Amino acid sequence: MTHKVKLSNLGYPRIGKNREWKQLLEAFWSRSISEESFRAEMASIQLGHLRTQQEAGIELIPVNDFTFYDHMLDTAVMFGIIPDRYDYKGGAVDLDLYFAMARGNERATACEMTKWFNTNYHYIVPEIGEQQPQLTENKPLAAYRFAKSQAGIEGKPVIVGLYTFLKLSKGFPSSKLAEIADRFLPVYIQLLKELEEEGVSWVQMDEPAIVTGLASGDIVLLKRLYQSIADAVPGLKIMLQTYFEAAEPLQELLQLPVAGLGLDFVHDGGGNLESISRLGWPTDKWLGAGIIDGRNIWRSDLDAKLKLVEKLTAFVGLDHLILQPSSSLLHVPVTVQGEDKLKGVVKQALAFADEKLAELSLIGAAIVNDQVESVAAALQASREALAAFRALPERGLQDVAEQVRGLTDLPDRRTVPFAERVHIQQQKWQLPLLPTTTIGSFPQTPEVRQARLKWRKGVWKQDRYDLFIREQIEAAIAFQEKLGLDVLVHGEFERTDMVEFFGEKLGGYLFTRNGWVQSYGSRCVKPPVIYADVAFIEPMTVKESVYAQSLTKLPVKGMLTGPVTILNWSFVRDDLSREEVANQIALALRQEVQALENAGIEMIQVDEPAIREGLPLKARDHQNYLDWAVKAFRISTNHVKDTTQIHTHMCYAEFNDMIDSISAMDADVISIETSRSHGELIVSFEEQAYDKGIGLGVYDIHSPRIPTVEEMTSNIDRALLALKPEQFWINPDCGLKTRGWEETEGALRNMVEAAAIAREKKKAVRI
């Protein structure tokens, strides 16, 4: 196909069609392969990604989007930003140190990990401190040379912009941002000069932090940084790339001395197009128009996309227009090829990374040659596929619509406020001071995964599989009792994933065979797909929970995933608002909570680890989202008895600015990650009162190291400076399914001992 308009990509999925990337990482970590083999095979994967984009007709192919773990970690390491605890002496960074920063080792804890804006991708948080940056390796230059020498591709190096890099880092007060930026600017310029000298044409400077909102000081800083860069490397064309929401104020951004500005026209709420319509577009700037959804998996309405391009060309000439996805394709699976278990109507409605690039190519061809027979036929096939999908009857169930309309008739809150419930529940449960528990899951060993696979393939009948799961539950209950935990869990051995498990049992979901995306490091998830109305079919967790409770006199929590997390960790239909879909899920979970309570399970954990993940990036939009997210949680849980204790869990996010909303969820106990942030979250509770039960995770389950009793005791002591002992629970910071049994036992044993020490301290104080 011939294109008059340039086509670009912002980033390609790293993991490979069959998760080869993940498998290589884990083989290297286990020392199953040498570093030489690891690097060679990673290079092969990288080359395959480049050629795929080349064959799709992409002209501006990103390089340096490929990484061995995380692009923010790469940037920190490239500039020598290594925390003191790793005893870094300068110079090149080897793989052991690189991975230690991500995963921890026997000598040092891992760096903090948190969500990349409002996605489910986790990045490693750089720790700046007083370090002086140095260019340890020009990774974008190496990636450019690799693409050129191996595939003849004039790549477009992708670099995390200085403003965004510092905005997402820690270790300095925000008031020092400009000062720290001046410290880094010479090293950024050194990197860019080396690219310019190599003959690089375009550089993609990712600055998504811009869309979170710019204060006047931020605008001044951006102008100064990019003017310095423009003066230093006049031969480079810089594409200042934003994504995830509208870039504001566009008038100021258009004055930046860059060759082009990349904007998201999918997730901007129409803001970017409105701004361009009002302000116009400079004749000397390129527009990188993000018109294909980089975050969801649905086939594009190509007619609507062509109309969008037509509107843009009223302001931007085709000779200065670049068509691209709305963001990196890191957030979607690799290809729909191989999804042979999906019915044709649904499969034809999907577009993963490779299919999105094909859509982009077709749009580019249609702009110039829409009457060419092959282009016209492809456009018509796309129209027909979308029409068939939209007509599916399960996408408009009347009973589900009536339940959603009836939400106004349901109670908004529990009948008794927490201040009264807490005494009722303590009388019922008789828990000790500083009760210990876990978040829910226990190790998913190869034996567990193999058993599930045998059952799914029909090798094991249902009775055989049920027996195996009961045996695992029995062992888990005995294990927890032996350790001395106070509140137990059944272990979730029957669950592949905390969202997929429920999706498989609810109406309105479908599941892909190979729809994997990266969550963090080698951890990949396969989000379920909400394609139709979500509806409760039958109890989903009662059988295992009741069996676990029958094995012990200690309380066993029923374990559910909350409505907002199910929403945020799924690929969601795009014809309804996210609020409406969340309400559908909440109504279904409400019936599950009732089924658990009716079966005698009266301590129920409804996890919402992703509630902040869906938070809009602009502060002005936060409260509206939080209001409907909190409402969805309460729809699920507010009908239970006063004695029923509702727990929830959240992880890896900043909560300082949403404590009021967390409290409004009205859960009796909430557990929140605090271990990787080294207790920084506790400051929130020192500054703002919180009146309900809370467990601040006292150790990091994402690192394989076993924390000492002393480390956990220190975390507990710090928390008890801000929280009353009567409201404090002791638990890990997340579920344990990714850990082995040996490290799980060691860590939990130390946690129980730390809790005992803390109890004795409190008893001594009271005496």
XYZ file of N, CA and C in Angstrom, residues 125 172 197 199 378 591 666 671 737:
27
model
N 10.716 2.658 40.386
C 10.813 4.080 40.712
C 12.273 4.463 40.959
N 13.780 13.396 46.318
C 14.028 14.832 46.408
C 12.678 15.529 46.555
N 25.158 12.882 16.171
C 26.406 12.579 15.465
C 26.311 11.278 14.687
N 23.738 10.345 13.086
C 22.869 10.535 11.935
C 21.410 10.228 12.190
N -11.172 -3.916 1.984
C -10.734 -4.046 3.379
C -11.572 -3.164 4.294
N -24.498 -10.481 44.725
C -25.141 -11.789 44.901
C -24.147 -12.829 45.429
N -16.174 2.112 53.309
C -16.814 1.554 54.502
C -16.464 0.086 54.732
N -6.168 -3.493 53.827
C -4.722 -3.734 53.832
C -4.113 -3.009 52.646
N 1.000 -15.986 45.693
C 0.961 -17.065 44.705
C 2.223 -17.136 43.855
